[in-house]
PDB file of C-alpha atoms in Angstrom:
ATOM      1  CA  MET A   1     130.013  73.039 115.070  1.00 72.00           C
ATOM      2  CA  ALA A   2     128.576  76.066 116.488  1.00 65.00           C
ATOM      3  CA  SER A   3     124.663  76.385 117.520  1.00 60.00           C
ATOM      4  CA  MET A   4     122.970  79.294 116.019  1.00 60.00           C
ATOM      5  CA  ALA A   5     122.585  82.022 118.463  1.00 47.00           C
ATOM      6  CA  SER A   6     120.724  83.977 116.306  1.00 47.00           C
ATOM      7  CA  SER A   7     117.052  82.785 115.887  1.00 63.00           C
ATOM      8  CA  SER A   8     116.831  83.336 112.167  1.00 88.00           C
ATOM      9  CA  LEU A   9     119.996  82.326 109.729  1.00 88.00           C
ATOM     10  CA  LEU A  10     119.374  85.546 107.679  1.00 93.00           C
ATOM     11  CA  ASP A  11     121.306  87.549 110.776  1.00 91.00           C
ATOM     12  CA  LEU A  12     124.242  85.146 111.572  1.00 88.00           C
ATOM     13  CA  ALA A  13     126.454  87.270 108.678  1.00 91.00           C
ATOM     14  CA  PRO A  14     126.176  89.593 105.762  1.00 95.00           C
ATOM     15  CA  VAL A  15     126.854  87.001 103.352  1.00 97.00           C
ATOM     16  CA  LEU A  16     126.286  83.130 103.188  1.00 98.00           C
ATOM     17  CA  PRO A  17     128.899  81.394 101.651  1.00 98.00           C
ATOM     18  CA  VAL A  18     127.659  78.867  98.798  1.00 98.00           C
ATOM     19  CA  VAL A  19     130.234  76.193  98.854  1.00 98.00           C
ATOM     20  CA  VAL A  20     130.729  73.420  95.928  1.00 97.00           C
ATOM     21  CA  ILE A  21     133.314  71.176  97.633  1.00 97.00           C
ATOM     22  CA  GLU A  22     134.980  68.184  94.867  1.00 96.00           C
ATOM     23  CA  ASP A  23     137.036  66.757  97.498  1.00 97.00           C
ATOM     24  CA  ALA A  24     136.316  66.093 101.029  1.00 97.00           C
ATOM     25  CA  ALA A  25     139.813  66.737 102.309  1.00 97.00           C
ATOM     26  CA  ASP A  26     139.555  70.359 101.420  1.00 98.00           C
ATOM     27  CA  ALA A  27     136.287  70.837 103.545  1.00 98.00           C
ATOM     28  CA  VAL A  28     137.722  71.725 107.033  1.00 98.00           C
ATOM     29  CA  PRO A  29     140.526  74.020 105.994  1.00 98.00           C
ATOM     30  CA  LEU A  30     138.047  75.842 103.223  1.00 98.00           C
ATOM     31  CA  ALA A  31     135.740  76.055 106.102  1.00 98.00           C
ATOM     32  CA  ARG A  32     138.044  77.297 109.026  1.00 98.00           C
ATOM     33  CA  ALA A  33     139.388  80.034 106.254  1.00 98.00           C
ATOM     34  CA  LEU A  34     135.990  81.371 105.961  1.00 98.00           C
ATOM     35  CA  VAL A  35     134.942  80.987 109.826  1.00 98.00           C
ATOM     36  CA  ALA A  36     138.369  83.245 110.498  1.00 98.00           C
ATOM     37  CA  GLY A  37     136.954  85.686 107.955  1.00 97.00           C
ATOM     38  CA  GLY A  38     134.053  86.116 109.833  1.00 96.00           C
ATOM     39  CA  LEU A  39     131.699  84.015 107.671  1.00 97.00           C
ATOM     40  CA  PRO A  40     130.341  81.369 110.473  1.00 96.00           C
ATOM     41  CA  ALA A  41     127.431  80.200 108.027  1.00 97.00           C
ATOM     42  CA  ILE A  42     128.620  77.930 105.206  1.00 98.00           C
ATOM     43  CA  GLU A  43     126.244  76.302 102.681  1.00 98.00           C
ATOM     44  CA  VAL A  44     127.962  73.067 101.540  1.00 98.00           C
ATOM     45  CA  THR A  45     125.870  72.096  97.814  1.00 98.00           C
ATOM     46  CA  LEU A  46     124.603  69.020  97.321  1.00 98.00           C
ATOM     47  CA  ARG A  47     126.006  68.700  93.987  1.00 96.00           C
ATOM     48  CA  THR A  48     128.947  66.517  94.494  1.00 97.00           C
ATOM     49  CA  PRO A  49     129.478  63.036  95.733  1.00 97.00           C
ATOM     50  CA  ALA A  50     131.559  64.482  98.487  1.00 98.00           C
ATOM     51  CA  ALA A  51     129.191  66.729  99.878  1.00 98.00           C
ATOM     52  CA  LEU A  52     127.525  64.897 102.720  1.00 98.00           C
ATOM     53  CA  ASP A  53     131.476  63.751 103.875  1.00 98.00           C
ATOM     54  CA  ALA A  54     132.354  67.562 103.487  1.00 98.00           C
ATOM     55  CA  LEU A  55     129.383  68.575 105.775  1.00 98.00           C
ATOM     56  CA  ARG A  56     130.399  66.026 108.465  1.00 98.00           C
ATOM     57  CA  ALA A  57     133.782  66.823 108.678  1.00 98.00           C
ATOM     58  CA  ILE A  58     133.077  70.626 108.937  1.00 98.00           C
ATOM     59  CA  ALA A  59     130.341  69.840 111.887  1.00 97.00           C
ATOM     60  CA  ASP A  60     132.860  67.463 113.957  1.00 97.00           C
ATOM     61  CA  GLU A  61     135.801  69.845 113.499  1.00 97.00           C
ATOM     62  CA  VAL A  62     135.225  73.089 112.827  1.00 98.00           C
ATOM     63  CA  SER A  63     134.530  75.423 115.737  1.00 95.00           C
ATOM     64  CA  GLY A  64     132.469  78.252 115.042  1.00 96.00           C
ATOM     65  CA  ALA A  65     131.151  77.009 111.853  1.00 97.00           C
ATOM     66  CA  VAL A  66     127.068  77.123 111.365  1.00 97.00           C
ATOM     67  CA  VAL A  67     127.166  74.478 108.574  1.00 97.00           C
ATOM     68  CA  GLY A  68     124.174  73.887 106.354  1.00 97.00           C
ATOM     69  CA  VAL A  69     123.298  72.076 102.674  1.00 98.00           C
ATOM     70  CA  GLY A  70     121.969  73.757  99.683  1.00 98.00           C
ATOM     71  CA  THR A  71     120.335  72.431  96.668  1.00 98.00           C
ATOM     72  CA  VAL A  72     117.941  70.170  98.595  1.00 98.00           C
ATOM     73  CA  LEU A  73     115.456  68.974  96.148  1.00 98.00           C
ATOM     74  CA  THR A  74     113.718  65.601  97.978  1.00 98.00           C
ATOM     75  CA  PRO A  75     112.671  64.811 101.150  1.00 98.00           C
ATOM     76  CA  GLY A  76     115.169  61.995 100.897  1.00 98.00           C
ATOM     77  CA  GLN A  77     118.266  64.500 100.861  1.00 98.00           C
ATOM     78  CA  VAL A  78     116.352  66.399 103.834  1.00 98.00           C
ATOM     79  CA  LYS A  79     116.423  63.540 105.865  1.00 98.00           C
ATOM     80  CA  GLU A  80     120.222  62.667 104.645  1.00 97.00           C
ATOM     81  CA  ALA A  81     121.784  66.143 105.325  1.00 98.00           C
ATOM     82  CA  VAL A  82     120.060  65.973 109.208  1.00 97.00           C
ATOM     83  CA  ALA A  83     121.627  62.637 109.719  1.00 97.00           C
ATOM     84  CA  ALA A  84     124.857  64.042 108.622  1.00 96.00           C
ATOM     85  CA  GLY A  85     125.071  66.975 110.756  1.00 96.00           C
ATOM     86  CA  ALA A  86     123.223  69.795 108.656  1.00 97.00           C
ATOM     87  CA  GLY A  87     122.612  72.934 110.739  1.00 96.00           C
ATOM     88  CA  PHE A  88     120.315  74.212 108.138  1.00 97.00           C
ATOM     89  CA  LEU A  89     118.603  73.404 104.875  1.00 98.00           C
ATOM     90  CA  VAL A  90     118.520  75.802 101.695  1.00 98.00           C
ATOM     91  CA  SER A  91     116.351  74.632  98.211  1.00 98.00           C
ATOM     92  CA  PRO A  92     116.318  76.474  94.773  1.00 98.00           C
ATOM     93  CA  GLY A  93     112.618  76.249  94.738  1.00 98.00           C
ATOM     94  CA  TRP A  94     109.551  73.949  96.754  1.00 98.00           C
ATOM     95  CA  THR A  95     106.630  72.078  96.751  1.00 98.00           C
ATOM     96  CA  ASP A  96     104.532  71.429  99.236  1.00 97.00           C
ATOM     97  CA  LEU A  97     106.103  67.959  99.758  1.00 98.00           C
ATOM     98  CA  LEU A  98     109.579  69.423  99.909  1.00 98.00           C
ATOM     99  CA  LEU A  99     108.363  71.784 102.161  1.00 98.00           C
ATOM    100  CA  GLU A 100     106.517  69.571 104.551  1.00 98.00           C
ATOM    101  CA  SER A 101     109.674  67.724 104.877  1.00 98.00           C
ATOM    102  CA  MET A 102     111.675  70.845 105.705  1.00 98.00           C
ATOM    103  CA  GLN A 103     109.409  72.014 108.163  1.00 97.00           C
ATOM    104  CA  GLY A 104     109.563  68.553 110.124  1.00 97.00           C
ATOM    105  CA  SER A 105     113.202  68.526 109.775  1.00 97.00           C
ATOM    106  CA  GLY A 106     113.948  70.361 113.033  1.00 95.00           C
ATOM    107  CA  VAL A 107     116.748  72.384 111.798  1.00 96.00           C
ATOM    108  CA  PRO A 108     116.011  76.084 110.276  1.00 96.00           C
ATOM    109  CA  PHE A 109     115.695  76.412 106.500  1.00 97.00           C
ATOM    110  CA  LEU A 110     115.314  78.329 103.199  1.00 98.00           C
ATOM    111  CA  PRO A 111     112.981  77.526 100.232  1.00 98.00           C
ATOM    112  CA  GLY A 112     113.868  79.329  97.300  1.00 98.00           C
ATOM    113  CA  VAL A 113     111.399  81.862  95.427  1.00 98.00           C
ATOM    114  CA  SER A 114     111.403  83.676  92.094  1.00 98.00           C
ATOM    115  CA  THR A 115     108.104  84.797  92.017  1.00 98.00           C
ATOM    116  CA  THR A 116     105.228  86.922  94.042  1.00 98.00           C
ATOM    117  CA  SER A 117     103.012  83.887  93.967  1.00 98.00           C
ATOM    118  CA  GLU A 118     105.647  81.639  95.523  1.00 98.00           C
ATOM    119  CA  VAL A 119     106.207  84.097  98.197  1.00 98.00           C
ATOM    120  CA  VAL A 120     102.417  84.525  98.785  1.00 98.00           C
ATOM    121  CA  ALA A 121     101.916  81.018  98.830  1.00 98.00           C
ATOM    122  CA  LEU A 122     104.843  80.274 101.491  1.00 98.00           C
ATOM    123  CA  LEU A 123     103.422  83.043 103.913  1.00 98.00           C
ATOM    124  CA  GLU A 124     100.237  81.294 103.630  1.00 98.00           C
ATOM    125  CA  ARG A 125     101.842  78.252 105.172  1.00 97.00           C
ATOM    126  CA  GLY A 126     103.696  80.313 107.703  1.00 97.00           C
ATOM    127  CA  VAL A 127     107.227  80.777 106.331  1.00 97.00           C
ATOM    128  CA  ARG A 128     108.751  84.215 106.253  1.00 97.00           C
ATOM    129  CA  GLU A 129     112.490  83.758 105.416  1.00 97.00           C
ATOM    130  CA  MET A 130     113.386  82.340 101.834  1.00 98.00           C
ATOM    131  CA  LYS A 131     115.640  82.002  99.321  1.00 98.00           C
ATOM    132  CA  PHE A 132     115.288  84.390  96.315  1.00 98.00           C
ATOM    133  CA  PHE A 133     116.539  82.665  93.360  1.00 98.00           C
ATOM    134  CA  PRO A 134     118.242  83.089  90.450  1.00 98.00           C
ATOM    135  CA  ALA A 135     118.675  86.467  92.034  1.00 98.00           C
ATOM    136  CA  ALA A 136     120.089  88.387  89.033  1.00 98.00           C
ATOM    137  CA  ALA A 137     118.196  86.691  86.451  1.00 98.00           C
ATOM    138  CA  ALA A 138     114.796  87.256  88.232  1.00 98.00           C
ATOM    139  CA  GLY A 139     114.801  90.469  88.911  1.00 98.00           C
ATOM    140  CA  GLY A 140     117.557  91.540  91.204  1.00 98.00           C
ATOM    141  CA  THR A 141     117.119  94.771  93.632  1.00 98.00           C
ATOM    142  CA  ALA A 142     114.364  96.162  91.590  1.00 98.00           C
ATOM    143  CA  TYR A 143     112.542  93.071  92.097  1.00 98.00           C
ATOM    144  CA  LEU A 144     112.927  92.513  95.729  1.00 98.00           C
ATOM    145  CA  ARG A 145     112.531  96.621  96.335  1.00 98.00           C
ATOM    146  CA  SER A 146     109.069  95.903  94.845  1.00 98.00           C
ATOM    147  CA  LEU A 147     108.245  93.065  97.085  1.00 98.00           C
ATOM    148  CA  ALA A 148     108.850  95.110  99.904  1.00 97.00           C
ATOM    149  CA  GLY A 149     105.711  97.522 100.150  1.00 96.00           C
ATOM    150  CA  PRO A 150     102.956  94.670 100.040  1.00 98.00           C
ATOM    151  CA  LEU A 151     104.818  91.737 101.681  1.00 98.00           C
ATOM    152  CA  PRO A 152     106.742  93.726 104.074  1.00 97.00           C
ATOM    153  CA  GLN A 153     106.799  90.503 106.361  1.00 97.00           C
ATOM    154  CA  ALA A 154     108.910  88.487 104.215  1.00 98.00           C
ATOM    155  CA  ARG A 155     112.439  88.248 104.480  1.00 98.00           C
ATOM    156  CA  PHE A 156     114.769  87.419 101.450  1.00 98.00           C
ATOM    157  CA  CYS A 157     118.733  85.604 100.861  1.00 98.00           C
ATOM    158  CA  PRO A 158     118.992  86.105  97.373  1.00 98.00           C
ATOM    159  CA  THR A 159     121.683  84.097  95.688  1.00 98.00           C
ATOM    160  CA  GLY A 160     122.497  84.001  91.853  1.00 98.00           C
ATOM    161  CA  GLY A 161     124.705  86.400  90.133  1.00 97.00           C
ATOM    162  CA  ILE A 162     125.749  88.350  92.788  1.00 98.00           C
ATOM    163  CA  GLY A 163     129.299  89.473  93.720  1.00 97.00           C
ATOM    164  CA  ILE A 164     131.124  91.775  95.787  1.00 96.00           C
ATOM    165  CA  ASP A 165     130.138  94.781  93.844  1.00 96.00           C
ATOM    166  CA  SER A 166     126.472  94.007  93.716  1.00 97.00           C
ATOM    167  CA  ALA A 167     126.108  92.762  97.054  1.00 97.00           C
ATOM    168  CA  PRO A 168     125.810  96.043  99.153  1.00 97.00           C
ATOM    169  CA  ASP A 169     122.932  97.080  96.832  1.00 97.00           C
ATOM    170  CA  TYR A 170     120.843  94.104  97.756  1.00 97.00           C
ATOM    171  CA  LEU A 171     121.850  94.396 101.268  1.00 97.00           C
ATOM    172  CA  ALA A 172     120.664  98.330 101.739  1.00 96.00           C
ATOM    173  CA  LEU A 173     117.289  96.859 100.846  1.00 97.00           C
ATOM    174  CA  PRO A 174     114.617  96.296 104.118  1.00 96.00           C
ATOM    175  CA  ASN A 175     113.864  92.872 103.166  1.00 97.00           C
ATOM    176  CA  VAL A 176     117.189  91.140 102.677  1.00 97.00           C
ATOM    177  CA  GLY A 177     118.725  89.848 105.624  1.00 96.00           C
ATOM    178  CA  CYS A 178     121.969  88.763 103.618  1.00 97.00           C
ATOM    179  CA  VAL A 179     123.061  87.388 100.382  1.00 98.00           C
ATOM    180  CA  GLY A 180     124.249  84.256  99.287  1.00 98.00           C
ATOM    181  CA  GLY A 181     127.661  83.903  97.093  1.00 98.00           C
ATOM    182  CA  SER A 182     130.653  82.218  96.300  1.00 98.00           C
ATOM    183  CA  TRP A 183     132.971  84.901  94.877  1.00 98.00           C
ATOM    184  CA  MET A 184     134.979  84.439  98.118  1.00 98.00           C
ATOM    185  CA  ILE A 185     135.620  80.834  97.275  1.00 98.00           C
ATOM    186  CA  PRO A 186     137.358  81.337  93.806  1.00 97.00           C
ATOM    187  CA  ALA A 187     138.292  78.071  91.874  1.00 95.00           C
ATOM    188  CA  ASP A 188     141.957  78.592  91.508  1.00 97.00           C
ATOM    189  CA  ALA A 189     142.308  79.517  95.388  1.00 98.00           C
ATOM    190  CA  VAL A 190     140.752  76.058  96.245  1.00 97.00           C
ATOM    191  CA  ALA A 191     142.732  74.141  93.659  1.00 96.00           C
ATOM    192  CA  ALA A 192     145.749  75.818  94.923  1.00 97.00           C
ATOM    193  CA  ARG A 193     144.676  75.317  98.511  1.00 97.00           C
ATOM    194  CA  ASP A 194     145.393  78.825  99.344  1.00 98.00           C
ATOM    195  CA  TRP A 195     143.324  79.205 102.316  1.00 98.00           C
ATOM    196  CA  GLY A 196     144.825  82.215 103.324  1.00 98.00           C
ATOM    197  CA  ARG A 197     143.397  84.238 100.170  1.00 98.00           C
ATOM    198  CA  ILE A 198     140.209  82.669 100.626  1.00 98.00           C
ATOM    199  CA  GLU A 199     140.456  84.395 104.473  1.00 98.00           C
ATOM    200  CA  ALA A 200     141.024  87.517 103.122  1.00 98.00           C
ATOM    201  CA  LEU A 201     138.015  87.180 100.791  1.00 98.00           C
ATOM    202  CA  ALA A 202     135.717  86.253 103.621  1.00 98.00           C
ATOM    203  CA  ARG A 203     136.770  88.932 105.815  1.00 97.00           C
ATOM    204  CA  GLU A 204     135.951  91.553 103.227  1.00 97.00           C
ATOM    205  CA  ALA A 205     132.640  89.936 102.547  1.00 97.00           C
ATOM    206  CA  ALA A 206     132.033  89.852 106.001  1.00 96.00           C
ATOM    207  CA  ALA A 207     132.327  93.719 106.110  1.00 95.00           C
ATOM    208  CA  LEU A 208     129.564  94.282 103.887  1.00 93.00           C
ATOM    209  CA  SER A 209     126.684  95.551 105.946  1.00 76.00           C
ATOM    210  CA  ALA A 210     125.282  98.286 103.688  1.00 44.00           C
ATOM    211  CA  GLY A 211     121.821  99.422 105.611  1.00 42.00           C
ATOM    212  CA  GLY A 212     122.645  97.949 108.614  1.00 39.00           C
ATOM    213  CA  THR A 213     119.830  95.072 107.824  1.00 37.00           C
ATOM    214  CA  CYS A 214     122.584  91.919 108.617  1.00 36.00           C
ATOM    215  CA  ARG A 215     123.373  92.684 112.224  1.00 35.00           C
TER     216      ARG A 215
END
């Protein structure tokens, strides 16, 4: 696994693939396809029993990957993920207890927000980089654009309901560093182990850089 050359997870690539892995045997070839396509940061969600095994395999075997975990909900999951080799942590939301655990983990993290008050609360606690989730349902680009004026110090990785067509609109915003999504990992391609197709879709996603905000 590569180390983070950038000081910010938001600056590694315009798109952060959000990966749900059912079979740990798929982890390494899937991650290699994403990295080859230009998406080195990979979020493995803790939604399946295979997630931590998949994380370990990618961390051990995929050169150039910066692999982390998403759907982090508890301090226990923070500890398990870091012990398994997570290079970053992403949560759909946050509490003081979860935030304290992520801050003490020693790896970068993106706590999830969907309201202005949550953003202000994180800024108050010294956190400036956040996941905006669920992006489309929570107000999309219009909401994020409205936050840029009063809260310019906050930067976001919006995730949830974003695809290849809408991603450039998010990336054009001054307070968006990258977007999260899974459109480059279609379920039928994974089932068919069509890693070439996934690599091609990853390359298309990696080419997104509207507004120059992600490089």
